[in-house]
mmCIF file of C-alpha atoms in Angstrom:
data_model
loop_
_atom_site.group_PDB
_atom_site.id
_atom_site.type_symbol
_atom_site.label_atom_id
_atom_site.label_comp_id
_atom_site.label_asym_id
_atom_site.label_seq_id
_atom_site.Cartn_x
_atom_site.Cartn_y
_atom_site.Cartn_z
ATOM 1 C CA UNK A 161 -27.761 12.634 -5.712
ATOM 2 C CA UNK A 162 -29.298 15.539 -7.738
ATOM 3 C CA UNK A 163 -30.373 13.006 -10.584
ATOM 4 C CA UNK A 164 -33.706 12.048 -11.770
ATOM 5 C CA UNK A 165 -33.441 8.917 -13.079
ATOM 6 C CA UNK A 166 -36.400 8.218 -16.234
ATOM 7 C CA UNK A 167 -37.640 4.871 -17.772
ATOM 8 C CA UNK A 168 -38.539 3.149 -20.186
ATOM 9 C CA UNK A 169 -36.252 5.363 -23.022
ATOM 10 C CA UNK A 170 -38.582 4.877 -25.888
ATOM 11 C CA UNK A 171 -42.897 3.383 -25.606
ATOM 12 C CA UNK A 172 -44.856 2.311 -28.220
ATOM 13 C CA UNK A 173 -48.839 1.826 -27.056
ATOM 14 C CA UNK A 174 -52.088 1.102 -29.390
ATOM 15 C CA UNK A 175 -54.460 3.700 -29.677
ATOM 16 C CA UNK A 176 -56.724 3.205 -26.084
ATOM 17 C CA UNK A 177 -54.143 1.914 -24.157
ATOM 18 C CA UNK A 178 -52.560 3.049 -21.443
ATOM 19 C CA UNK A 179 -48.989 4.926 -21.233
ATOM 20 C CA UNK A 180 -46.790 4.184 -18.203
ATOM 21 C CA UNK A 181 -43.579 6.487 -17.419
ATOM 22 C CA UNK A 182 -41.607 6.054 -14.364
ATOM 23 C CA UNK A 183 -39.133 8.020 -12.535
ATOM 24 C CA UNK A 184 -37.187 7.531 -9.813
ATOM 25 C CA UNK A 185 -34.965 9.887 -7.550
ATOM 26 C CA UNK A 186 -32.538 10.039 -4.220
ATOM 27 C CA UNK A 187 -32.978 13.415 -3.129
ATOM 28 C CA UNK A 188 -35.345 13.963 -0.427
ATOM 29 C CA UNK A 189 -34.940 17.918 -0.951
ATOM 30 C CA UNK A 190 -37.309 17.814 -4.017
ATOM 31 C CA UNK A 191 -39.983 19.340 -3.153
ATOM 32 C CA UNK A 192 -41.862 19.844 -6.682
ATOM 33 C CA UNK A 193 -42.551 17.304 -9.720
ATOM 34 C CA UNK A 194 -43.925 18.588 -12.903
ATOM 35 C CA UNK A 195 -44.119 16.564 -16.053
ATOM 36 C CA UNK A 196 -43.017 18.333 -19.217
ATOM 37 C CA UNK A 197 -44.193 17.529 -23.310
ATOM 38 C CA UNK A 198 -42.373 18.076 -25.879
ATOM 39 C CA UNK A 199 -43.563 17.838 -29.985
ATOM 40 C CA UNK A 200 -40.288 17.806 -32.423
ATOM 41 C CA UNK A 201 -39.095 21.413 -32.585
ATOM 42 C CA UNK A 202 -40.795 22.973 -29.898
ATOM 43 C CA UNK A 203 -40.335 23.802 -26.236
ATOM 44 C CA UNK A 204 -41.417 21.508 -23.891
ATOM 45 C CA UNK A 205 -44.598 22.279 -22.230
ATOM 46 C CA UNK A 206 -46.210 21.922 -18.672
ATOM 47 C CA UNK A 207 -48.530 18.830 -18.717
ATOM 48 C CA UNK A 208 -49.458 18.575 -15.155
ATOM 49 C CA UNK A 209 -47.040 18.532 -11.873
ATOM 50 C CA UNK A 210 -47.547 17.006 -7.786
ATOM 51 C CA UNK A 211 -46.323 18.028 -4.801
ATOM 52 C CA UNK A 212 -45.215 15.164 -2.588
ATOM 53 C CA UNK A 213 -48.040 15.599 0.207
ATOM 54 C CA UNK A 214 -50.200 14.247 -2.125
ATOM 55 C CA UNK A 215 -49.930 10.505 -3.960
ATOM 56 C CA UNK A 216 -52.043 11.270 -7.043
ATOM 57 C CA UNK A 217 -53.187 13.589 -8.975
ATOM 58 C CA UNK A 218 -55.576 13.346 -12.210
ATOM 59 C CA UNK A 219 -56.323 16.616 -14.991
ATOM 60 C CA UNK A 220 -58.174 14.445 -17.496
ATOM 61 C CA UNK A 221 -56.571 11.773 -19.223
ATOM 62 C CA UNK A 222 -53.478 12.406 -17.382
ATOM 63 C CA UNK A 223 -52.452 11.087 -13.513
ATOM 64 C CA UNK A 224 -49.366 11.445 -11.628
ATOM 65 C CA UNK A 225 -48.617 8.591 -9.271
ATOM 66 C CA UNK A 226 -46.169 9.900 -5.945
ATOM 67 C CA UNK A 227 -45.297 6.656 -3.762
ATOM 68 C CA UNK A 228 -43.090 9.102 -1.317
ATOM 69 C CA UNK A 229 -41.550 6.064 0.502
ATOM 70 C CA UNK A 230 -40.240 4.630 -2.466
ATOM 71 C CA UNK A 231 -38.612 8.141 -4.362
ATOM 72 C CA UNK A 232 -40.928 7.423 -7.441
ATOM 73 C CA UNK A 233 -42.988 8.441 -9.281
ATOM 74 C CA UNK A 234 -44.638 8.006 -12.423
ATOM 75 C CA UNK A 235 -47.023 9.370 -15.627
ATOM 76 C CA UNK A 236 -50.039 7.233 -16.583
ATOM 77 C CA UNK A 237 -51.583 8.230 -19.934
ATOM 78 C CA UNK A 238 -55.371 6.848 -20.083
ATOM 79 C CA UNK A 239 -56.585 6.186 -23.885
ATOM 80 C CA UNK A 240 -53.598 7.116 -25.235
ATOM 81 C CA UNK A 241 -54.048 9.190 -28.830
ATOM 82 C CA UNK A 242 -51.821 9.681 -31.506
ATOM 83 C CA UNK A 243 -51.708 13.387 -30.903
ATOM 84 C CA UNK A 244 -49.871 12.271 -27.463
ATOM 85 C CA UNK A 245 -46.673 11.021 -29.172
ATOM 86 C CA UNK A 246 -44.458 12.684 -28.158
ATOM 87 C CA UNK A 247 -41.299 13.382 -25.707
ATOM 88 C CA UNK A 248 -41.960 13.306 -22.041
ATOM 89 C CA UNK A 249 -39.308 14.484 -19.745
ATOM 90 C CA UNK A 250 -40.326 14.100 -15.757
ATOM 91 C CA UNK A 251 -38.071 16.677 -13.155
ATOM 92 C CA UNK A 252 -37.938 17.559 -9.552
ATOM 93 C CA UNK A 253 -37.368 21.081 -8.276
ATOM 94 C CA UNK A 254 -34.948 21.789 -5.090
ATOM 95 C CA UNK A 255 -34.981 25.117 -2.969
ATOM 96 C CA UNK A 256 -31.547 26.607 -3.075
ATOM 97 C CA UNK A 257 -30.076 28.804 -0.729
ATOM 98 C CA UNK A 258 -30.914 31.539 -3.437
ATOM 99 C CA UNK A 259 -34.654 31.336 -2.969
ATOM 100 C CA UNK A 260 -34.557 30.075 -6.731
ATOM 101 C CA UNK A 261 -35.694 26.148 -6.946
ATOM 102 C CA UNK A 262 -33.820 24.355 -9.833
ATOM 103 C CA UNK A 263 -35.092 21.894 -11.986
ATOM 104 C CA UNK A 264 -33.211 17.826 -12.709
ATOM 105 C CA UNK A 265 -34.657 17.122 -15.427
ATOM 106 C CA UNK A 266 -35.078 13.605 -16.391
ATOM 107 C CA UNK A 267 -33.504 11.822 -19.470
ATOM 108 C CA UNK A 268 -37.369 11.760 -21.490
ATOM 109 C CA UNK A 269 -39.471 8.991 -22.948
ATOM 110 C CA UNK A 270 -40.030 9.106 -26.359
ATOM 111 C CA UNK A 271 -43.912 8.257 -26.242
ATOM 112 C CA UNK A 272 -45.799 6.531 -29.720
ATOM 113 C CA UNK A 273 -49.516 5.671 -29.957
ATOM 114 C CA UNK A 274 -50.374 3.806 -33.105
ATOM 115 C CA UNK A 275 -53.570 4.838 -34.984
ATOM 116 C CA UNK B 10 -50.062 37.409 -25.869
ATOM 117 C CA UNK B 11 -48.074 36.654 -23.166
ATOM 118 C CA UNK B 12 -45.320 34.167 -23.547
ATOM 119 C CA UNK B 13 -41.473 32.987 -24.615
ATOM 120 C CA UNK B 14 -40.295 33.840 -27.966
ATOM 121 C CA UNK B 15 -36.633 33.012 -29.311
ATOM 122 C CA UNK B 16 -34.618 33.822 -32.682
ATOM 123 C CA UNK B 17 -33.577 33.178 -34.664
ATOM 124 C CA UNK B 18 -35.371 29.442 -35.108
ATOM 125 C CA UNK B 19 -32.313 27.170 -37.464
ATOM 126 C CA UNK B 20 -28.989 29.408 -37.387
ATOM 127 C CA UNK B 21 -25.753 27.743 -38.892
ATOM 128 C CA UNK B 22 -22.033 28.642 -37.814
ATOM 129 C CA UNK B 23 -18.808 28.835 -38.965
ATOM 130 C CA UNK B 24 -15.938 27.052 -36.578
ATOM 131 C CA UNK B 25 -15.076 29.546 -35.089
ATOM 132 C CA UNK B 26 -17.315 32.462 -35.025
ATOM 133 C CA UNK B 27 -19.256 33.590 -32.085
ATOM 134 C CA UNK B 28 -23.174 33.150 -32.274
ATOM 135 C CA UNK B 29 -25.771 35.294 -30.294
ATOM 136 C CA UNK B 30 -29.179 33.542 -29.701
ATOM 137 C CA UNK B 31 -32.778 35.755 -28.348
ATOM 138 C CA UNK B 32 -34.645 34.814 -26.281
ATOM 139 C CA UNK B 33 -37.262 37.643 -24.421
ATOM 140 C CA UNK B 34 -40.121 37.126 -22.135
ATOM 141 C CA UNK B 35 -43.133 39.019 -21.748
ATOM 142 C CA UNK B 36 -44.458 37.191 -18.486
ATOM 143 C CA UNK B 37 -42.978 39.635 -16.097
ATOM 144 C CA UNK B 38 -40.822 36.671 -14.443
ATOM 145 C CA UNK B 39 -38.069 37.653 -12.671
ATOM 146 C CA UNK B 40 -35.869 34.356 -13.335
ATOM 147 C CA UNK B 41 -34.672 32.970 -16.870
ATOM 148 C CA UNK B 42 -32.446 30.238 -17.543
ATOM 149 C CA UNK B 43 -30.618 28.996 -20.975
ATOM 150 C CA UNK B 44 -30.996 25.256 -21.274
ATOM 151 C CA UNK B 45 -29.141 22.638 -24.195
ATOM 152 C CA UNK B 46 -30.700 19.608 -25.390
ATOM 153 C CA UNK B 47 -29.032 17.260 -27.248
ATOM 154 C CA UNK B 48 -30.340 13.781 -28.317
ATOM 155 C CA UNK B 49 -31.995 10.780 -25.999
ATOM 156 C CA UNK B 50 -30.902 13.698 -23.558
ATOM 157 C CA UNK B 51 -32.763 15.678 -20.809
ATOM 158 C CA UNK B 52 -32.025 19.628 -20.509
ATOM 159 C CA UNK B 53 -28.561 20.684 -19.310
ATOM 160 C CA UNK B 54 -28.629 24.180 -17.276
ATOM 161 C CA UNK B 55 -25.572 26.133 -19.146
ATOM 162 C CA UNK B 56 -26.971 30.052 -17.285
ATOM 163 C CA UNK B 57 -29.194 31.037 -14.929
ATOM 164 C CA UNK B 58 -30.453 34.428 -14.215
ATOM 165 C CA UNK B 59 -32.646 35.998 -11.177
ATOM 166 C CA UNK B 60 -32.247 39.240 -11.388
ATOM 167 C CA UNK B 61 -31.294 42.059 -13.449
ATOM 168 C CA UNK B 62 -27.151 42.369 -13.982
ATOM 169 C CA UNK B 63 -26.954 39.344 -12.001
ATOM 170 C CA UNK B 64 -26.496 35.701 -13.452
ATOM 171 C CA UNK B 65 -24.725 32.291 -12.290
ATOM 172 C CA UNK B 66 -23.651 29.211 -14.025
ATOM 173 C CA UNK B 67 -25.240 25.864 -14.466
ATOM 174 C CA UNK B 68 -23.808 22.882 -15.047
ATOM 175 C CA UNK B 69 -22.908 23.303 -18.810
ATOM 176 C CA UNK B 70 -21.180 26.730 -18.503
ATOM 177 C CA UNK B 71 -17.749 26.360 -20.493
ATOM 178 C CA UNK B 72 -17.841 28.123 -23.731
ATOM 179 C CA UNK B 73 -21.224 30.269 -23.312
ATOM 180 C CA UNK B 74 -21.969 33.815 -22.048
ATOM 181 C CA UNK B 75 -25.367 35.719 -21.511
ATOM 182 C CA UNK B 76 -26.174 38.984 -19.999
ATOM 183 C CA UNK B 77 -29.335 40.381 -18.253
ATOM 184 C CA UNK B 78 -29.572 44.048 -19.418
ATOM 185 C CA UNK B 79 -33.480 44.455 -19.159
ATOM 186 C CA UNK B 80 -35.854 41.943 -16.932
ATOM 187 C CA UNK B 81 -37.396 40.703 -20.276
ATOM 188 C CA UNK B 82 -34.147 39.905 -22.252
ATOM 189 C CA UNK B 83 -32.031 36.922 -21.589
ATOM 190 C CA UNK B 84 -29.503 36.531 -24.716
ATOM 191 C CA UNK B 85 -27.317 33.901 -24.938
ATOM 192 C CA UNK B 86 -24.035 33.740 -26.786
ATOM 193 C CA UNK B 87 -22.097 30.688 -28.040
ATOM 194 C CA UNK B 88 -18.658 31.120 -27.985
ATOM 195 C CA UNK B 89 -16.034 29.842 -30.146
ATOM 196 C CA UNK B 90 -14.438 27.931 -26.868
ATOM 197 C CA UNK B 91 -17.393 25.091 -27.453
ATOM 198 C CA UNK B 92 -16.616 22.432 -28.464
ATOM 199 C CA UNK B 93 -19.732 21.205 -29.391
ATOM 200 C CA UNK B 94 -22.254 23.659 -29.848
ATOM 201 C CA UNK B 95 -24.443 21.920 -31.962
ATOM 202 C CA UNK B 96 -27.515 21.282 -29.962
ATOM 203 C CA UNK B 97 -31.102 22.945 -29.674
ATOM 204 C CA UNK B 98 -31.138 25.530 -27.298
ATOM 205 C CA UNK B 99 -33.706 26.235 -25.257
ATOM 206 C CA UNK B 100 -34.766 29.051 -23.164
ATOM 207 C CA UNK B 101 -36.996 29.026 -19.614
ATOM 208 C CA UNK B 102 -38.619 31.479 -17.847
ATOM 209 C CA UNK B 103 -40.406 31.503 -14.252
ATOM 210 C CA UNK B 104 -41.057 33.427 -11.047
ATOM 211 C CA UNK B 105 -38.129 33.906 -8.606
ATOM 212 C CA UNK B 106 -38.737 30.712 -5.666
ATOM 213 C CA UNK B 107 -41.405 28.635 -7.903
ATOM 214 C CA UNK B 108 -41.088 24.820 -9.258
ATOM 215 C CA UNK B 109 -42.716 25.872 -12.499
ATOM 216 C CA UNK B 110 -40.448 26.678 -15.960
ATOM 217 C CA UNK B 111 -42.488 27.768 -19.014
ATOM 218 C CA UNK B 112 -40.147 27.308 -22.282
ATOM 219 C CA UNK B 113 -39.888 29.237 -25.565
ATOM 220 C CA UNK B 114 -39.594 26.931 -28.895
ATOM 221 C CA UNK B 115 -36.024 26.892 -28.952
ATOM 222 C CA UNK B 116 -33.310 27.704 -31.601
ATOM 223 C CA UNK B 117 -31.374 24.500 -33.379
ATOM 224 C CA UNK B 118 -27.319 25.568 -33.750
ATOM 225 C CA UNK B 119 -25.537 24.069 -36.142
ATOM 226 C CA UNK B 120 -21.972 24.298 -36.416
ATOM 227 C CA UNK B 121 -21.158 24.012 -40.322
#
């Protein structure tokens, strides 16, 4: 119930194309859904996040689409650029009794944007 | 600059040795975390701490130990009991109750 399933494992997109990464969850108690971007040898950095009371959030070329009934959310990267080549992780946060929010991460998608 | 620092960037350890990874933050965050990352896998939680002098085990705590004597610091010791310690270790911090975690640059540990 704590799992977040992410697909695809790897993705190759041409420059200017749309990259789409999907995540699914089971636990309806998750209440915050961030996406992280990680370049090789670096720590993950928060890219964009959404709460379940909205169906879409857009920041520049990055959009999260959220389907509460299907328990799915996805990251869309419009006009993909070679500089977007990185590993992307979806995550879901759940409030715990102790007051903290526990994050569960997907397994990651390695995106390669070809010039 | 506010942020999280980890040291060293690369660490080599002989089998049977304990090693300590450093994590420092100046974001004034209450909560700090240690994750392990293996190739092709997501991040797995080792330990977390919500307040000074208190910490809790995560999903894969066996073979690891931590301390939280100062708000800014959360060192991780990889003990000889950890059977497969070669991995990329990430430290993170957050405000208590917030889902957004900020990550350090990581330490790559290799056991020779």
